[in-house]
Amino acid sequence: MSSSKLLLVVVIAVAVAGTAIAFSSLGFGADAQSTEKMVTGHSLTSYFTAGDVVDPEHDSAPLKNAVVDPDKYLREFNYGRVSKLPDGTTLREFTIVADDSKTLEVSPGVFFNAWTFNGTVPGPTIRATEGDLVRIHFINNGTRPHTMHFHGIHAAEMDGVFEKIAPGGQYTYEFTAEPFGLFLYHCHIQPLEEHISHGLYGVYIVDPKEPRPPADEMVMMMNGYDTDFDTENNFYTVNGIPFYYMHHPIQIEKDRLVRVYLVNILEFDQINNFHLHGNLFNLYRTGTGLTPDEYTDIVTMSQGERGILEFSYKYPGQYMFHAHKTEFAEKGWTGTFLVKEK
């Protein structure tokens, strides 16, 4: 066989092998941790990964014991139990329970030891108004020490770093909601990557005293799951379940303002991003200002970064949103908006 024909055979064999890997669901095993695989997908771009690849893109079977209900999580805000103090201050009280013993489904047929706040990954979205007194009754029902660390301004003893709460223990966090903006909370016990990668995190929103303009508001938490524990994510998601919003498009109205509270909590990867198709958005980084920082169709964030995205669609139809990192999109971090007439 001539050298040119031999080269052609090798190229075809590699292409076929890559395609087979891309469109099959591979089992988990120790061998996968040390063997690189070539994966191709929606953009026809190839990349190599040492992690297992499970591709549920075409599997819309409902999850029986999911880490979260993404439809419910998307637009659910927990304002707490509201009362007034003698000085007129609004008090918002929340009860948050940590657990590390649940085995929950993160993708069809894939179960994971999820560590949860109030039983879900992500935990509940806590929401207050600037100046409110926030009181968190924290209960550790887990088998390990846990805490809650809130981003924002508060006293040192409310920081959730040094006061480790032992299994069965309780603690009360109390602080004034300030400044207004988009924040997050997470467990802050070492090894920190273990507690975050297992799911102990959530969104914390502080509204300005003068409310933002009315909008269709939704929360999007970008995360991932390392289901074979090799410090490389096997799944990437927005709101907990890979590909969920591909099978269940988010319905929005044409010309109506949409406000997305976007937070990145992804572990093991240096960056994550969000790209919107057929449109641009006003970006308010950290949400601590009322003037947009940028008008764009993509934002890139490292872990813990966040921003408020505001946009409206001019034309009806179905539009994708996804990570503009091909590997992340093809392992689950992709969805669609279905824009409808009023």
Coordinates of C-alpha atoms in Angstrom, one line a residue, residues 133-247:
L133 CA -32.0 42.3 58.3
V134 CA -31.3 38.8 57.1
R135 CA -31.4 36.0 59.6
I136 CA -30.4 32.5 58.5
H137 CA -31.2 29.6 60.8
F138 CA -28.6 27.1 59.6
I139 CA -28.9 23.4 60.5
N140 CA -26.2 20.8 59.6
N141 CA -27.9 17.4 59.0
G142 CA -24.8 16.1 57.3
T143 CA -22.0 13.7 58.3
R144 CA -19.3 16.4 57.9
P145 CA -18.8 19.9 59.2
H146 CA -20.5 22.6 57.0
T147 CA -21.0 26.3 57.0
M148 CA -22.6 29.0 54.9
H149 CA -20.4 31.8 53.5
F150 CA -22.3 34.7 52.0
H151 CA -20.7 37.1 49.6
G152 CA -21.4 40.7 50.6
I153 CA -20.8 43.0 53.6
H154 CA -21.1 41.5 57.1
A155 CA -19.3 41.1 60.4
A156 CA -16.4 38.6 60.8
E157 CA -18.4 36.2 62.9
M158 CA -21.0 36.0 60.1
D159 CA -18.5 35.0 57.4
G160 CA -19.0 31.2 57.6
V161 CA -15.3 30.4 57.5
F162 CA -13.9 29.8 61.1
E163 CA -17.1 28.7 63.0
K164 CA -17.3 25.1 61.7
I165 CA -20.7 23.7 62.3
A166 CA -20.4 20.0 63.3
P167 CA -22.8 17.3 62.2
G168 CA -26.1 17.8 64.1
G169 CA -25.1 21.4 65.0
Q170 CA -26.9 24.7 64.3
Y171 CA -25.8 28.3 63.9
T172 CA -27.6 31.6 63.2
Y173 CA -26.2 34.0 60.6
E174 CA -27.5 37.6 60.9
F175 CA -26.5 40.6 58.8
T176 CA -27.8 43.6 57.0
A177 CA -28.5 43.1 53.3
E178 CA -25.9 45.4 51.7
P179 CA -25.0 46.5 49.2
F180 CA -27.6 45.8 46.5
G181 CA -26.4 43.4 43.8
L182 CA -26.1 39.8 42.8
F183 CA -24.2 37.5 45.2
L184 CA -23.9 33.9 46.1
Y185 CA -23.4 31.7 49.1
H186 CA -21.6 28.4 49.5
C187 CA -20.1 26.1 52.1
H188 CA -16.5 27.2 53.1
I189 CA -15.1 24.1 54.8
Q190 CA -11.8 22.6 53.5
P191 CA -11.2 21.0 51.2
L192 CA -13.3 23.7 49.6
E193 CA -13.4 22.2 46.1
E194 CA -15.0 19.0 47.5
H195 CA -17.9 20.9 49.2
I196 CA -18.5 23.1 46.2
S197 CA -18.2 20.4 43.5
H198 CA -20.7 18.2 45.4
G199 CA -23.3 21.0 45.3
L200 CA -23.3 23.2 48.4
Y201 CA -24.0 26.6 46.9
G202 CA -26.9 29.0 45.9
V203 CA -27.7 32.5 44.8
Y204 CA -28.2 35.5 47.0
I205 CA -29.9 38.6 45.6
V206 CA -30.2 42.0 47.2
D207 CA -32.6 44.4 45.4
P208 CA -32.0 48.1 45.5
K209 CA -34.5 50.2 47.6
E210 CA -35.8 51.7 44.4
P211 CA -36.8 48.6 42.4
R212 CA -35.4 47.8 39.0
P213 CA -37.9 48.1 36.1
P214 CA -40.5 45.2 35.9
A215 CA -39.1 42.2 34.0
D216 CA -39.5 38.5 33.5
E217 CA -36.8 37.5 36.0
M218 CA -35.0 34.2 36.2
V219 CA -31.9 32.7 37.9
M220 CA -29.2 30.8 36.0
M221 CA -26.5 29.1 38.0
M222 CA -23.6 27.6 35.9
N223 CA -22.2 24.5 37.5
G224 CA -20.7 21.1 36.7
Y225 CA -20.4 17.5 38.0
D226 CA -17.4 15.4 38.4
T227 CA -19.2 12.0 38.6
D228 CA -16.0 9.8 38.4
F229 CA -14.0 11.9 40.8
D230 CA -11.0 12.6 38.6
T231 CA -11.2 16.4 39.0
E232 CA -12.5 16.8 35.5
N233 CA -16.2 17.5 35.0
N234 CA -18.3 15.0 33.1
F235 CA -21.3 17.3 32.9
Y236 CA -21.8 21.0 32.6
T237 CA -25.2 22.6 33.3
V238 CA -27.2 25.7 33.9
N239 CA -29.6 25.1 36.7
G240 CA -28.5 21.6 37.6
I241 CA -29.5 19.3 34.8
P242 CA -27.5 19.0 31.6
F243 CA -29.4 19.8 28.3
Y244 CA -32.6 20.4 30.3
Y245 CA -33.6 23.6 28.6
M246 CA -33.0 22.1 25.2
H247 CA -35.8 19.6 25.8

